[in-house]
Amino acid sequence: MSPKDKARLLGIFLWAFTALNVVLIGLIAVIYLGIMGAVFSNIPHKAGDPPPETIMGILIVVFAFVFIFTLLFSIPKVIAGYGLRKEKPWARTWAIIASIMCCLSFPIGTAIGVFGLIFLFDDAGKRYFEDPSYGRAELAPSGGMNVPPPNSWQ
């Protein structure tokens, strides 16, 4: 597998993992708020207890904070994925940051992070980002091969 293929694959992995994280956090928030809403609507209210609306408001604020926090931590992964897919030289720095962040999420994130770090710190990965022509040149026909002429509509 060429360094270009590895960079593009790492970009796809980072995007897919980020999308999975954001969707799962959103689903968990919706499920928990639905369950808690059903529970709090059926609990008998005692005189000294806070009203259920207050507790639900606190839960909504907490889940909104967690969702925004997840979105903020997704930004480096999205930027790294874009840079890797578009073969930008600055993508290596963002990909290192994103790979380290992915390593904290066991097991899928750890696998993506380790793959990314091995690629980015390998000699081929370093040369891919330092030398703009390394691993990016398309295979061109050699001088000894005869290339057929294009079709003529005359």
PDB file of C-alpha atoms in Angstrom:
ATOM      1  CA  MET A   1       0.000   0.000   0.000  1.00  0.00           C
ATOM      2  CA  SER A   2       1.461   3.344  -1.023  1.00  0.00           C
ATOM      3  CA  PRO A   3       1.816   6.301   1.376  1.00  0.00           C
ATOM      4  CA  LYS A   4      -0.873   8.131  -0.610  1.00  0.00           C
ATOM      5  CA  ASP A   5      -3.296   5.260  -0.049  1.00  0.00           C
ATOM      6  CA  LYS A   6      -2.446   5.145   3.663  1.00  0.00           C
ATOM      7  CA  ALA A   7      -2.982   8.900   4.020  1.00  0.00           C
ATOM      8  CA  ARG A   8      -6.349   8.744   2.261  1.00  0.00           C
ATOM      9  CA  LEU A   9      -7.376   5.701   4.321  1.00  0.00           C
ATOM     10  CA  LEU A  10      -6.405   7.440   7.567  1.00  0.00           C
ATOM     11  CA  GLY A  11      -8.478  10.457   6.498  1.00  0.00           C
ATOM     12  CA  ILE A  12     -11.506   8.245   5.900  1.00  0.00           C
ATOM     13  CA  PHE A  13     -10.982   6.478   9.241  1.00  0.00           C
ATOM     14  CA  LEU A  14     -10.801   9.800  11.094  1.00  0.00           C
ATOM     15  CA  TRP A  15     -13.980  11.078   9.452  1.00  0.00           C
ATOM     16  CA  ALA A  16     -15.893   7.849  10.067  1.00  0.00           C
ATOM     17  CA  PHE A  17     -14.778   7.647  13.698  1.00  0.00           C
ATOM     18  CA  THR A  18     -15.719  11.277  14.299  1.00  0.00           C
ATOM     19  CA  ALA A  19     -19.141  10.794  12.741  1.00  0.00           C
ATOM     20  CA  LEU A  20     -19.678   7.681  14.852  1.00  0.00           C
ATOM     21  CA  ASN A  21     -18.775   9.574  18.044  1.00  0.00           C
ATOM     22  CA  VAL A  22     -21.055  12.528  17.315  1.00  0.00           C
ATOM     23  CA  VAL A  23     -24.009  10.348  16.305  1.00  0.00           C
ATOM     24  CA  LEU A  24     -23.640   8.063  19.336  1.00  0.00           C
ATOM     25  CA  ILE A  25     -23.432  10.971  21.787  1.00  0.00           C
ATOM     26  CA  GLY A  26     -26.534  12.508  20.194  1.00  0.00           C
ATOM     27  CA  LEU A  27     -28.445   9.212  20.370  1.00  0.00           C
ATOM     28  CA  ILE A  28     -27.437   8.617  23.977  1.00  0.00           C
ATOM     29  CA  ALA A  29     -28.596  12.112  24.909  1.00  0.00           C
ATOM     30  CA  VAL A  30     -31.977  11.638  23.212  1.00  0.00           C
ATOM     31  CA  ILE A  31     -32.507   8.203  24.788  1.00  0.00           C
ATOM     32  CA  TYR A  32     -31.536   9.328  28.279  1.00  0.00           C
ATOM     33  CA  LEU A  33     -33.646  12.463  28.107  1.00  0.00           C
ATOM     34  CA  GLY A  34     -36.620  10.412  26.889  1.00  0.00           C
ATOM     35  CA  ILE A  35     -36.219   7.868  29.672  1.00  0.00           C
ATOM     36  CA  MET A  36     -35.677  10.523  32.325  1.00  0.00           C
ATOM     37  CA  GLY A  37     -38.685  12.486  31.068  1.00  0.00           C
ATOM     38  CA  ALA A  38     -40.880   9.409  31.371  1.00  0.00           C
ATOM     39  CA  VAL A  39     -39.532   8.605  34.838  1.00  0.00           C
ATOM     40  CA  PHE A  40     -39.881  12.150  36.172  1.00  0.00           C
ATOM     41  CA  SER A  41     -43.402  12.511  34.811  1.00  0.00           C
ATOM     42  CA  ASN A  42     -44.530   9.453  36.824  1.00  0.00           C
ATOM     43  CA  ILE A  43     -42.714  10.113  40.129  1.00  0.00           C
ATOM     44  CA  PRO A  44     -44.897  11.456  42.900  1.00  0.00           C
ATOM     45  CA  HIS A  45     -43.798  14.964  43.855  1.00  0.00           C
ATOM     46  CA  LYS A  46     -43.051  15.610  47.542  1.00  0.00           C
ATOM     47  CA  ALA A  47     -43.240  19.027  49.121  1.00  0.00           C
ATOM     48  CA  GLY A  48     -39.484  19.506  49.750  1.00  0.00           C
ATOM     49  CA  ASP A  49     -38.235  18.090  46.423  1.00  0.00           C
ATOM     50  CA  PRO A  50     -37.363  20.265  43.457  1.00  0.00           C
ATOM     51  CA  PRO A  51     -39.868  20.109  40.620  1.00  0.00           C
ATOM     52  CA  PRO A  52     -39.132  17.594  37.823  1.00  0.00           C
ATOM     53  CA  GLU A  53     -38.868  20.424  35.303  1.00  0.00           C
ATOM     54  CA  THR A  54     -35.800  21.745  37.132  1.00  0.00           C
ATOM     55  CA  ILE A  55     -34.073  18.381  37.077  1.00  0.00           C
ATOM     56  CA  MET A  56     -34.887  17.920  33.382  1.00  0.00           C
ATOM     57  CA  GLY A  57     -33.514  21.392  32.667  1.00  0.00           C
ATOM     58  CA  ILE A  58     -30.272  20.480  34.413  1.00  0.00           C
ATOM     59  CA  LEU A  59     -30.051  17.224  32.447  1.00  0.00           C
ATOM     60  CA  ILE A  60     -30.616  19.068  29.160  1.00  0.00           C
ATOM     61  CA  VAL A  61     -27.847  21.536  30.009  1.00  0.00           C
ATOM     62  CA  VAL A  62     -25.470  18.685  30.936  1.00  0.00           C
ATOM     63  CA  PHE A  63     -26.150  16.765  27.723  1.00  0.00           C
ATOM     64  CA  ALA A  64     -25.845  19.945  25.644  1.00  0.00           C
ATOM     65  CA  PHE A  65     -22.460  20.588  27.277  1.00  0.00           C
ATOM     66  CA  VAL A  66     -21.305  17.015  26.546  1.00  0.00           C
ATOM     67  CA  PHE A  67     -22.488  17.278  22.925  1.00  0.00           C
ATOM     68  CA  ILE A  68     -20.729  20.627  22.394  1.00  0.00           C
ATOM     69  CA  PHE A  69     -17.598  19.235  24.056  1.00  0.00           C
ATOM     70  CA  THR A  70     -17.713  16.257  21.671  1.00  0.00           C
ATOM     71  CA  LEU A  71     -18.083  18.587  18.679  1.00  0.00           C
ATOM     72  CA  LEU A  72     -15.105  20.670  19.822  1.00  0.00           C
ATOM     73  CA  PHE A  73     -12.940  17.580  20.183  1.00  0.00           C
ATOM     74  CA  SER A  74     -14.063  16.464  16.711  1.00  0.00           C
ATOM     75  CA  ILE A  75     -12.641  19.549  14.982  1.00  0.00           C
ATOM     76  CA  PRO A  76      -8.992  18.327  14.837  1.00  0.00           C
ATOM     77  CA  LYS A  77     -10.116  14.973  13.430  1.00  0.00           C
ATOM     78  CA  VAL A  78     -12.230  16.586  10.713  1.00  0.00           C
ATOM     79  CA  ILE A  79      -9.438  18.999   9.765  1.00  0.00           C
ATOM     80  CA  ALA A  80      -6.880  16.161   9.706  1.00  0.00           C
ATOM     81  CA  GLY A  81      -9.171  14.011   7.562  1.00  0.00           C
ATOM     82  CA  TYR A  82      -9.666  16.848   5.097  1.00  0.00           C
ATOM     83  CA  GLY A  83      -5.943  17.577   4.893  1.00  0.00           C
ATOM     84  CA  LEU A  84      -5.057  13.924   4.435  1.00  0.00           C
ATOM     85  CA  ARG A  85      -7.652  13.402   1.713  1.00  0.00           C
ATOM     86  CA  LYS A  86      -6.551  16.558  -0.161  1.00  0.00           C
ATOM     87  CA  GLU A  87      -2.807  15.797   0.279  1.00  0.00           C
ATOM     88  CA  LYS A  88      -2.031  19.008   2.167  1.00  0.00           C
ATOM     89  CA  PRO A  89       1.451  19.308   3.744  1.00  0.00           C
ATOM     90  CA  TRP A  90       0.038  20.673   7.025  1.00  0.00           C
ATOM     91  CA  ALA A  91      -2.117  17.576   7.477  1.00  0.00           C
ATOM     92  CA  ARG A  92       0.664  15.682   9.249  1.00  0.00           C
ATOM     93  CA  THR A  93       0.513  17.929  12.327  1.00  0.00           C
ATOM     94  CA  TRP A  94      -3.269  17.735  12.547  1.00  0.00           C
ATOM     95  CA  ALA A  95      -3.199  13.979  11.942  1.00  0.00           C
ATOM     96  CA  ILE A  96      -0.728  13.455  14.796  1.00  0.00           C
ATOM     97  CA  ILE A  97      -3.005  15.402  17.140  1.00  0.00           C
ATOM     98  CA  ALA A  98      -6.095  13.535  15.911  1.00  0.00           C
ATOM     99  CA  SER A  99      -4.382  10.139  16.168  1.00  0.00           C
ATOM    100  CA  ILE A 100      -3.344  10.808  19.758  1.00  0.00           C
ATOM    101  CA  MET A 101      -6.906  11.871  20.563  1.00  0.00           C
ATOM    102  CA  CYS A 102      -8.246   8.695  18.930  1.00  0.00           C
ATOM    103  CA  CYS A 103      -5.942   6.521  21.029  1.00  0.00           C
ATOM    104  CA  LEU A 104      -8.002   7.470  24.093  1.00  0.00           C
ATOM    105  CA  SER A 105     -11.102   5.688  22.739  1.00  0.00           C
ATOM    106  CA  PHE A 106     -10.667   1.957  23.186  1.00  0.00           C
ATOM    107  CA  PRO A 107     -10.869  -0.261  21.029  1.00  0.00           C
ATOM    108  CA  ILE A 108     -11.752   1.269  17.656  1.00  0.00           C
ATOM    109  CA  GLY A 109     -10.183   4.638  18.323  1.00  0.00           C
ATOM    110  CA  THR A 110      -7.021   3.003  19.635  1.00  0.00           C
ATOM    111  CA  ALA A 111      -6.676   0.974  16.446  1.00  0.00           C
ATOM    112  CA  ILE A 112      -7.156   4.065  14.265  1.00  0.00           C
ATOM    113  CA  GLY A 113      -4.778   6.113  16.406  1.00  0.00           C
ATOM    114  CA  VAL A 114      -2.036   3.491  16.389  1.00  0.00           C
ATOM    115  CA  PHE A 115      -2.386   3.030  12.620  1.00  0.00           C
ATOM    116  CA  GLY A 116      -2.133   6.790  12.164  1.00  0.00           C
ATOM    117  CA  LEU A 117       0.862   7.216  14.456  1.00  0.00           C
ATOM    118  CA  ILE A 118       2.747   4.319  12.867  1.00  0.00           C
ATOM    119  CA  PHE A 119       2.130   5.774   9.403  1.00  0.00           C
ATOM    120  CA  LEU A 120       2.926   9.366  10.375  1.00  0.00           C
ATOM    121  CA  PHE A 121       6.185   8.558  12.186  1.00  0.00           C
ATOM    122  CA  ASP A 122       7.357   5.943   9.679  1.00  0.00           C
ATOM    123  CA  ASP A 123      10.051   6.964   7.176  1.00  0.00           C
ATOM    124  CA  ALA A 124       7.639   6.643   4.248  1.00  0.00           C
ATOM    125  CA  GLY A 125       5.050   8.783   6.042  1.00  0.00           C
ATOM    126  CA  LYS A 126       7.594  11.478   6.877  1.00  0.00           C
ATOM    127  CA  ARG A 127       8.841  11.567   3.275  1.00  0.00           C
ATOM    128  CA  TYR A 128       5.275  11.685   1.970  1.00  0.00           C
ATOM    129  CA  PHE A 129       4.593  14.937   3.818  1.00  0.00           C
ATOM    130  CA  GLU A 130       8.054  16.492   3.422  1.00  0.00           C
ATOM    131  CA  ASP A 131       8.588  15.792  -0.291  1.00  0.00           C
ATOM    132  CA  PRO A 132       5.674  16.946  -2.473  1.00  0.00           C
ATOM    133  CA  SER A 133       6.521  14.512  -5.270  1.00  0.00           C
ATOM    134  CA  TYR A 134       7.014  11.389  -3.118  1.00  0.00           C
ATOM    135  CA  GLY A 135       4.201   8.881  -3.521  1.00  0.00           C
ATOM    136  CA  ARG A 136       1.922  11.278  -5.390  1.00  0.00           C
ATOM    137  CA  ALA A 137       3.099  10.921  -8.990  1.00  0.00           C
ATOM    138  CA  GLU A 138       0.739   9.016 -11.204  1.00  0.00           C
ATOM    139  CA  LEU A 139       2.227   6.278 -13.301  1.00  0.00           C
ATOM    140  CA  ALA A 140       3.033   7.695 -16.707  1.00  0.00           C
ATOM    141  CA  PRO A 141       3.837   5.597 -19.740  1.00  0.00           C
ATOM    142  CA  SER A 142       7.562   5.147 -20.256  1.00  0.00           C
ATOM    143  CA  GLY A 143       9.345   6.535 -23.301  1.00  0.00           C
ATOM    144  CA  GLY A 144       9.749   3.065 -24.829  1.00  0.00           C
ATOM    145  CA  MET A 145       6.027   2.302 -24.972  1.00  0.00           C
ATOM    146  CA  ASN A 146       3.949   3.290 -27.963  1.00  0.00           C
ATOM    147  CA  VAL A 147       0.852   5.143 -26.902  1.00  0.00           C
ATOM    148  CA  PRO A 148      -2.037   4.648 -29.338  1.00  0.00           C
ATOM    149  CA  PRO A 149      -3.271   7.813 -31.048  1.00  0.00           C
ATOM    150  CA  PRO A 150      -6.601   9.191 -29.873  1.00  0.00           C
ATOM    151  CA  ASN A 151      -9.689   8.301 -31.839  1.00  0.00           C
ATOM    152  CA  SER A 152     -10.185  10.413 -34.955  1.00  0.00           C
ATOM    153  CA  TRP A 153     -13.656  11.481 -36.003  1.00  0.00           C
ATOM    154  CA  GLN A 154     -12.629  12.559 -39.462  1.00  0.00           C
TER     155      GLN A 154
END
